[in-house]
CSV table of C-alpha atoms in Angstrom, one decimal:
chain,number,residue,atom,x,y,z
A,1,UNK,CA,8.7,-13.9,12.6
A,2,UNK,CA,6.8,-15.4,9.8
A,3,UNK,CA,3.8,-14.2,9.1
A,4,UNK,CA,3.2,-16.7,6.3
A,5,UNK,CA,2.2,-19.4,9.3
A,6,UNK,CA,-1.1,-17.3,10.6
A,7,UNK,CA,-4.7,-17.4,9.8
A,8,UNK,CA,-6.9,-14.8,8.8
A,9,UNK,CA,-10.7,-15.7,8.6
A,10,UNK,CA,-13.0,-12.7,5.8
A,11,UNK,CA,-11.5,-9.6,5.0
A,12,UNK,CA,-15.4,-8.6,5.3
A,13,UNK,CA,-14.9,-9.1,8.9
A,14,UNK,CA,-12.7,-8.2,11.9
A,15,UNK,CA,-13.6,-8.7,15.5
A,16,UNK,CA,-11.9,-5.6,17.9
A,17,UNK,CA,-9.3,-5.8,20.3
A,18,UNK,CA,-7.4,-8.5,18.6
A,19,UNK,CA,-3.2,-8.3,18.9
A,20,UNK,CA,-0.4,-10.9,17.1
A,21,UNK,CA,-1.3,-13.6,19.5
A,22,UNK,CA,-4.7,-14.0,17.4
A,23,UNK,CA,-3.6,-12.5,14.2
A,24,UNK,CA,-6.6,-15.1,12.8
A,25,UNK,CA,-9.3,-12.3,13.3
A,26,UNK,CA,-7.5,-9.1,12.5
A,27,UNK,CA,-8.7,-8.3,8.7
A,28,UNK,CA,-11.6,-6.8,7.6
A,29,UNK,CA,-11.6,-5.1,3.7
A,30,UNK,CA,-8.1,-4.4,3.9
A,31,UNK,CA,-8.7,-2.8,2.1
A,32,UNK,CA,18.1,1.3,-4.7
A,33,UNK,CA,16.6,-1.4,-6.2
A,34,UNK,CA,13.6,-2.9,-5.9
A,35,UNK,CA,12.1,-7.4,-6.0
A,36,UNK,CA,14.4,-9.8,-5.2
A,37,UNK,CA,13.4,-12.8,-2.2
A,38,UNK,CA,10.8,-11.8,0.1
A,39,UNK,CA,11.5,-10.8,3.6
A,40,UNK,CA,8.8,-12.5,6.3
A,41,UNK,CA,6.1,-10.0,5.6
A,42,UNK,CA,6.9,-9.1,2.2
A,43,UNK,CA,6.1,-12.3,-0.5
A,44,UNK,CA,6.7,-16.0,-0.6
A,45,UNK,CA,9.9,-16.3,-1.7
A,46,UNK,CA,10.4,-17.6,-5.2
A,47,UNK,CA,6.5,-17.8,-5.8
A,48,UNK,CA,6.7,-13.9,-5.6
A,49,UNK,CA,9.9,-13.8,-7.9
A,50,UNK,CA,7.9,-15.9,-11.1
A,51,UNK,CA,4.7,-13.8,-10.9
A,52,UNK,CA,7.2,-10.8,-11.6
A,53,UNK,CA,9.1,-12.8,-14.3
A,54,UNK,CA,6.0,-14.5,-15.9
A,55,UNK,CA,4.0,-10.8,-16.3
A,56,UNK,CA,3.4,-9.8,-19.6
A,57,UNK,CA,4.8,-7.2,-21.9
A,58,UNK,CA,2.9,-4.5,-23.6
A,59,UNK,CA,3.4,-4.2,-27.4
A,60,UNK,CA,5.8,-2.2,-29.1
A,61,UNK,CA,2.6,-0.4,-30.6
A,62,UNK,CA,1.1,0.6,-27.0
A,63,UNK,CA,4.2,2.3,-25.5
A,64,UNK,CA,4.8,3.6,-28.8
A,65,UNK,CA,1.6,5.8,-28.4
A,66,UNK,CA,2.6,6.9,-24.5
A,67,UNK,CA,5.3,9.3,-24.2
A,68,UNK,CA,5.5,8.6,-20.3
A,69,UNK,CA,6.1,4.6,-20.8
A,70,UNK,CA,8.2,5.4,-24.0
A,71,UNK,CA,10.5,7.7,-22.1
A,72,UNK,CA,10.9,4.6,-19.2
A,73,UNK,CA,11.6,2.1,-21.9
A,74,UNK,CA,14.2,4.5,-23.1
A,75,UNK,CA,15.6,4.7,-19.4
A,76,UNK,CA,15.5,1.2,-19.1
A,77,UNK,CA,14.2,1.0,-15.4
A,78,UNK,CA,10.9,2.2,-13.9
A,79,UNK,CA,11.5,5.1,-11.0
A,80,UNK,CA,8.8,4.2,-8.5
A,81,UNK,CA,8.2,6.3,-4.7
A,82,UNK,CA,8.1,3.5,-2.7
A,83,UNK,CA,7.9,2.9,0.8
A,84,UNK,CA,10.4,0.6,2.7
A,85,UNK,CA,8.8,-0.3,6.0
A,86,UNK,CA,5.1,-1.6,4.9
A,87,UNK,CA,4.9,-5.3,5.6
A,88,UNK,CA,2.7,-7.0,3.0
A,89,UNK,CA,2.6,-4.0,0.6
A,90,UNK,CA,6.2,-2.9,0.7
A,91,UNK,CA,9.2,-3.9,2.7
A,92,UNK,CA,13.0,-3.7,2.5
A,93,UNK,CA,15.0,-6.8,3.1
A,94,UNK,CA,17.1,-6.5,5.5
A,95,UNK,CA,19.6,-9.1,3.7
A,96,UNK,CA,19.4,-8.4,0.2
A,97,UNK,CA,18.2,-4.6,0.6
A,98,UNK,CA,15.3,-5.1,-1.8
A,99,UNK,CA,11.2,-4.7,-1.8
A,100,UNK,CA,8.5,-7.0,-2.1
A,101,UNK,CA,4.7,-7.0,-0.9
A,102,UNK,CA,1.7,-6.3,-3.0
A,103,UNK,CA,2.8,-2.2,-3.8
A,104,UNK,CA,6.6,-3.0,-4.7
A,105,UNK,CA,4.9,-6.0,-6.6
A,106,UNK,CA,2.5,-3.8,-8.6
A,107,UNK,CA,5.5,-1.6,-9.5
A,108,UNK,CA,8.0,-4.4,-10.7
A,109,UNK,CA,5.1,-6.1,-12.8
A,110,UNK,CA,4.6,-2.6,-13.9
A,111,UNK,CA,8.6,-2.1,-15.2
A,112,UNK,CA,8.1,-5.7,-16.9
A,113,UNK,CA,5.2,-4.7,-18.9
A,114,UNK,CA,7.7,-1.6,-20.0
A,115,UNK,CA,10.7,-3.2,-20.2
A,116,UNK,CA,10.3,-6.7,-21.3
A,117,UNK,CA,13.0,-7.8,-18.2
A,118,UNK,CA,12.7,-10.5,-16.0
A,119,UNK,CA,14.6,-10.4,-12.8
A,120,UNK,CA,13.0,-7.8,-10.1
A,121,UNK,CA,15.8,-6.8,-9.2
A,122,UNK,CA,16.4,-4.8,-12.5
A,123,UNK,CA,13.1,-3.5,-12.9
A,124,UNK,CA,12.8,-0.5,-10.6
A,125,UNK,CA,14.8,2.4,-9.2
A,126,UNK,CA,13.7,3.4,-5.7
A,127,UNK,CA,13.1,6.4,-4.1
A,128,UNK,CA,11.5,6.7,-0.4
A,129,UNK,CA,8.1,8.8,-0.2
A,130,UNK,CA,6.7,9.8,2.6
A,131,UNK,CA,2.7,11.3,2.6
A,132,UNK,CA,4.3,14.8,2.2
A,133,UNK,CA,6.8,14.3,-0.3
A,134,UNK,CA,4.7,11.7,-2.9
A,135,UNK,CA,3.2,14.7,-5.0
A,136,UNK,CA,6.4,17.0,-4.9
A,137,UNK,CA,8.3,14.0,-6.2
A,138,UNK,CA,6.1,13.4,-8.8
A,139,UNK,CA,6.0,17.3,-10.0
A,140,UNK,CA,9.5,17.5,-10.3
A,141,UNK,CA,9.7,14.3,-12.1
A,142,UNK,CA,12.2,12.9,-9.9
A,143,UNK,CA,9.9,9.8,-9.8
A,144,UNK,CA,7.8,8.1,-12.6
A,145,UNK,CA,5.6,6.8,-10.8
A,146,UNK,CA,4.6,6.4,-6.9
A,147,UNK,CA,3.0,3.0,-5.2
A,148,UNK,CA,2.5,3.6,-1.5
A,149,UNK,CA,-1.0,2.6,-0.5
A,150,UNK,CA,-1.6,6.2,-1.7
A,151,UNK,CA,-5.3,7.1,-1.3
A,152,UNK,CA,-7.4,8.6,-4.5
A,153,UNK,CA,-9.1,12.0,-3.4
A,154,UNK,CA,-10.4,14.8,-5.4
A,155,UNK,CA,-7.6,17.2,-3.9
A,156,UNK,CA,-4.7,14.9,-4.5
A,157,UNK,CA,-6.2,14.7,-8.0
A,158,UNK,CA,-5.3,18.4,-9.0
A,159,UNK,CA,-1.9,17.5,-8.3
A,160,UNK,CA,-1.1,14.2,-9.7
A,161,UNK,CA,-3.2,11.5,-12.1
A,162,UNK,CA,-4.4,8.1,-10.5
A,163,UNK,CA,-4.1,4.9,-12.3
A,164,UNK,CA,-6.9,2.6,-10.4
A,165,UNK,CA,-7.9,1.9,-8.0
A,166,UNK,CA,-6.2,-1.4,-7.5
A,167,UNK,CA,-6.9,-1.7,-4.0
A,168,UNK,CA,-9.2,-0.4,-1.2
A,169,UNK,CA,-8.5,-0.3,2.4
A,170,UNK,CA,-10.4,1.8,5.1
A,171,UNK,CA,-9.4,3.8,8.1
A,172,UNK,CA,-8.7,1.7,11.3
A,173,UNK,CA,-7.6,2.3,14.5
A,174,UNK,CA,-4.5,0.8,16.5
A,175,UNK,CA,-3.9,1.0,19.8
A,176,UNK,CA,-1.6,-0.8,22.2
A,177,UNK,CA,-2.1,-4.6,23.4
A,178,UNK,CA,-3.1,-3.8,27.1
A,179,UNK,CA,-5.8,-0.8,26.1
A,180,UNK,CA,-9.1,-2.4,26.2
A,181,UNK,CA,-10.9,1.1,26.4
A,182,UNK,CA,-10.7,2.2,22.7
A,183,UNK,CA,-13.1,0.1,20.5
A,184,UNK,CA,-14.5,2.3,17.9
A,185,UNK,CA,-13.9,5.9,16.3
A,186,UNK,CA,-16.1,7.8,19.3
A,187,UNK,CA,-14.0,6.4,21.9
A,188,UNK,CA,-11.4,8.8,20.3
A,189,UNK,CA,-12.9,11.7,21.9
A,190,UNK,CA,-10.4,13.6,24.5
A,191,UNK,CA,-7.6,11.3,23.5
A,192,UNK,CA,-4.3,12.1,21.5
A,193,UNK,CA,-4.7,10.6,18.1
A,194,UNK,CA,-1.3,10.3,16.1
A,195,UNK,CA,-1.2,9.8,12.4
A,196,UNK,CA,0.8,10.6,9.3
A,197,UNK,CA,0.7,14.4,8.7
A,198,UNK,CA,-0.8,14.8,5.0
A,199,UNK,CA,-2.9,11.8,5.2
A,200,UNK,CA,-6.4,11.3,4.7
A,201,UNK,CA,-6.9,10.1,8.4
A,202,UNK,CA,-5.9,13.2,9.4
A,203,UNK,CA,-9.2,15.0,7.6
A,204,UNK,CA,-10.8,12.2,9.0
A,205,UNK,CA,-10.2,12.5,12.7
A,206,UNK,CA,-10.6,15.8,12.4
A,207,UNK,CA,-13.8,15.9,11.0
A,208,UNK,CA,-15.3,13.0,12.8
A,209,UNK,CA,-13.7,13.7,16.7
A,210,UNK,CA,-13.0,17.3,16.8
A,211,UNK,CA,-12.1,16.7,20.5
A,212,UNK,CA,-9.2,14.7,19.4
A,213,UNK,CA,-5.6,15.8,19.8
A,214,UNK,CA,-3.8,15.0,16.8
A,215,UNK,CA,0.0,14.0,17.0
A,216,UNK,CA,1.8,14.6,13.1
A,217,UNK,CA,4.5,12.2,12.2
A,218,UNK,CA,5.9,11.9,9.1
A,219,UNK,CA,6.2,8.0,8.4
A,220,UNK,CA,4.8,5.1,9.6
A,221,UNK,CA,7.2,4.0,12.1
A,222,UNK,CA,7.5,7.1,14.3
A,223,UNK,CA,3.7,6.7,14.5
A,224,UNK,CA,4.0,3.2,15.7
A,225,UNK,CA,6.4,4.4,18.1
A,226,UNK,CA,4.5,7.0,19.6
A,227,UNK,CA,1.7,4.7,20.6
A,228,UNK,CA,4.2,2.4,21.9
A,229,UNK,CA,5.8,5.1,24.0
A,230,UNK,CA,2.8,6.5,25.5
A,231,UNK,CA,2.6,10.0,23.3
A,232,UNK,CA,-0.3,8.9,21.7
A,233,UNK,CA,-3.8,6.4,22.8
A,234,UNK,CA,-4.3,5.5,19.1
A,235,UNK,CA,-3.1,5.4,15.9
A,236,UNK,CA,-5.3,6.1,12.7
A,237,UNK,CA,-4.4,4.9,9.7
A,238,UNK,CA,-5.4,2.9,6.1
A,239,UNK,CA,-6.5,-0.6,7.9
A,240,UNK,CA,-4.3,-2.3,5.4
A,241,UNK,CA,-1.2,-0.4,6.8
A,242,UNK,CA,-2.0,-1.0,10.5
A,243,UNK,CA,-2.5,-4.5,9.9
A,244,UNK,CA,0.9,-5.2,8.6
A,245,UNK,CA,2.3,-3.5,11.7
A,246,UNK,CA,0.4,-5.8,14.3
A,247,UNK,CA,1.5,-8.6,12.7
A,248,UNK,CA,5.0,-8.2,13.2
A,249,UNK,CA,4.5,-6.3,16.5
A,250,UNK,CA,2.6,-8.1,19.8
A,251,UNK,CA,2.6,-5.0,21.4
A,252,UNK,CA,-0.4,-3.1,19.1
A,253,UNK,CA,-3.4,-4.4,17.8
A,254,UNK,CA,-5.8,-2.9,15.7
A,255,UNK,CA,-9.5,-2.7,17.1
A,256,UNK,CA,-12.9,-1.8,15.7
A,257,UNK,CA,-13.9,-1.9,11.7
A,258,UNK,CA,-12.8,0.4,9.3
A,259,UNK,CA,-14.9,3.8,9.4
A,260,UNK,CA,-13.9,4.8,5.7
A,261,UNK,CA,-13.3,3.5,2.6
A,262,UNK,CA,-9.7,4.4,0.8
A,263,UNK,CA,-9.3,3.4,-3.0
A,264,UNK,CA,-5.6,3.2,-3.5
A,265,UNK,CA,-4.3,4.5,-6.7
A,266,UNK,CA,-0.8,4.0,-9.0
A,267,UNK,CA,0.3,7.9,-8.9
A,268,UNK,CA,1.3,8.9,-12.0
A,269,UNK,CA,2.3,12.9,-13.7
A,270,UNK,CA,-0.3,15.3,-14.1
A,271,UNK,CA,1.2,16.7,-17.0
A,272,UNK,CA,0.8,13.6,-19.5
A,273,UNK,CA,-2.7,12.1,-19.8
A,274,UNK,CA,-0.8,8.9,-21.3
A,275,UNK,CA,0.5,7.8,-18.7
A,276,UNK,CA,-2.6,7.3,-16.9
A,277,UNK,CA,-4.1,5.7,-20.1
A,278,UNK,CA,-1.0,3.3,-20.1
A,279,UNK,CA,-1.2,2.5,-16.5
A,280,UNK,CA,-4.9,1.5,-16.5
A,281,UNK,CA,-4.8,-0.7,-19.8
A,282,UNK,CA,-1.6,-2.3,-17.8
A,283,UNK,CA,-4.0,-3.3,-14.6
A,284,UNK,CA,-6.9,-4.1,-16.9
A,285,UNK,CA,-4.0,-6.6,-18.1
A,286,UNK,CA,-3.2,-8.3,-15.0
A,287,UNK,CA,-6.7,-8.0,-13.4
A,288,UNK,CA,-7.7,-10.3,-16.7
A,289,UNK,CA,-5.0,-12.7,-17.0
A,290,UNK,CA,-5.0,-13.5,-13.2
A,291,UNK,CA,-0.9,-12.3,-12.1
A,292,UNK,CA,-3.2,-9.3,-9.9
A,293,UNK,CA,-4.8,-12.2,-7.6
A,294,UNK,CA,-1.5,-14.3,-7.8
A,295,UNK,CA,0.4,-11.3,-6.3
A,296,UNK,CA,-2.1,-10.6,-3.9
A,297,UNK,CA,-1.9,-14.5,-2.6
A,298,UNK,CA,1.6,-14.1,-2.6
A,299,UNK,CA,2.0,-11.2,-0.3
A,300,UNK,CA,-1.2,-10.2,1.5
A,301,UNK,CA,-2.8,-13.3,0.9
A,302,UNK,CA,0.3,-14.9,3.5
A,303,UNK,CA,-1.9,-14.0,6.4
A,304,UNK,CA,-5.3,-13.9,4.7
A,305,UNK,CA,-6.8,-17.2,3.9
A,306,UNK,CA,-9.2,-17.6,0.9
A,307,UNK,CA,-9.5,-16.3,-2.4
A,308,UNK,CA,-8.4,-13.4,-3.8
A,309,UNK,CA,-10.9,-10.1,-3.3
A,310,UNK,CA,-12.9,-9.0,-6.6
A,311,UNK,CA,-10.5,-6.5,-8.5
A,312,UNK,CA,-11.7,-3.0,-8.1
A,313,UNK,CA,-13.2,-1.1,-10.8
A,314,UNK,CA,-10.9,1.0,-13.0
A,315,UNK,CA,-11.9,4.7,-12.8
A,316,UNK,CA,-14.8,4.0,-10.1
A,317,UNK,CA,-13.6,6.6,-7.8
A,318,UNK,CA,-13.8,10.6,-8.0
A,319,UNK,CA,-10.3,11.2,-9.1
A,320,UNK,CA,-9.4,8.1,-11.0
């Protein structure tokens, strides 16, 4: 299916109860190796592939002053905590085994600016996060860095550093095609709720409909899943991540407006202040010379018509 052939009116506006077959109103403030072609949801082909090859490179001088972006020069390829199954922000091809969307872009524009290489498929080295394993990974420095629609919050924060935000999405609900009873956040009262275990929706549903009974999956798809076999009446998630599941799945839609708002942030080791530093002047860089709104056209903006969103503000978050 190819999502690059639907509509999306404002991402300041989304009208409920909307499924694939009218993809046009869904979004409101959506809020191995890695690159390569695009899959559907992923990028536009070989627009996606220049914006990775045409980012720029930092000076010599600037990751000669980071340790952290030193030490991935050195290795020659950025390690990012990716995710595989997050149409528009991150998907795995299932012909060529690689990622695109707007996170796996993020991360190969990222490696460029390290590296000085071209071809995306040579930029990163991918391993699979879940919302449980991102700051473990990162501890351990098994990863250099994690993009995963990861939400800034003052308690992540003691863990991990935030480049950012780049990005801001909200909680949303989903719910399955025929359910025309759950429209907005209250209606989630008495009902089993599923989300990722270790998200922020999960604080959120608690806090907001105590009388919920909240389901804990680990990624994603087993969340989609649930809904779809009847183990849960909604789904709670970032609006940005629903959103790529409807549209690639007529069975769900996502109803309501967001009731939050989630800053997404570049994770990045506690333990070395530089890399933070690095990682900011690097999306300063592409928020400036335009390859930020390029990428997002070339991923997200395949089902969102219009310009390009504002770029957030660099450090305008608690925990950022």
């Amino acid at each position: 299916m190819n999502i690059s052939d639907r509509h999306i009116v404002s991402r300041r506006t989304l009208v409920s109860g909307v499924g694939i077959g009218s993809i046009a109103t869904l979004l409101a403030a959506c809020g191995g190796s890695s690159g390569g072609k695009s899959s559907a949801a992923g990028g536009s082909g070989s627009a996606y592939d220049k914006i990775i090859a045409g980012g720029p490179v930092a000076s010599a001088a600037a990751i000669a002053a980071s340790p952290w972006a030193a030490a991935v020069k050195k290795n020659g390829v950025l390690r990012v905590g990716a995710t595989e199954t997050s149409p528009l922000f991150s998907m795995k091809s299932l012909s060529t085994g690689e990622l695109t969307g707007f996170d796996a872009g993020l991360s190969q524009l990222l490696a460029r600016y390290i590296t000085g290489k071209s071809a995306p498929k040579d930029l990163t080295k991918v391993t699979v996060v879940s919302v449980d394993t991102r700051e473990s990974l990162l501890q351990n420095g098994t990863v250099d860095a994690v993009f995963a629609t990861y939400s800034i919050t003052p308690a992540r924060a003691k863990k991990v550093a935030f480049a950012g935000p780049y990005y801001e999405s909200g909680d949303a609900i989903m719910v399955k095609a025929d359910n025309n009873d759950i429209k907005t956040v209250a209606d989630l009262a008495g009902k089993t709720v599923v989300t990722e275990s270790g998200s922020t929706a999960a604080l959120d549903i608690k806090k907001r409909v105590p009388t919920a009974k909240l389901l804990l999956l680990q990624q994603d798809a087993e969340c989609v899943a649930a809904l779809q076999q009847g183990r849960a009446d909604a789904y709670v998630l970032d609006q940005g991540i629903l959103i790529s599941d409807a549209s690639t799945n007529k069975k769900v839609k996502v109803v309501g407006q967001p009731f939050t708002k989630e800053p997404y942030g570049i994770g990045l080791p506690l333990k070395d202040p530089s890399a933070k530093k690095f990682v900011d002047a690097f999306l300063q860089e592409i928020y400036k010379n335009g390859d930020w709104a390029k990428l997002w056209k070339a991923t997200i903006g395949t089902v969102v018509s219009g310009a390009a969103p504002a770029t957030p503000t660099l450090g305008s978050v608690t925990g950022a």
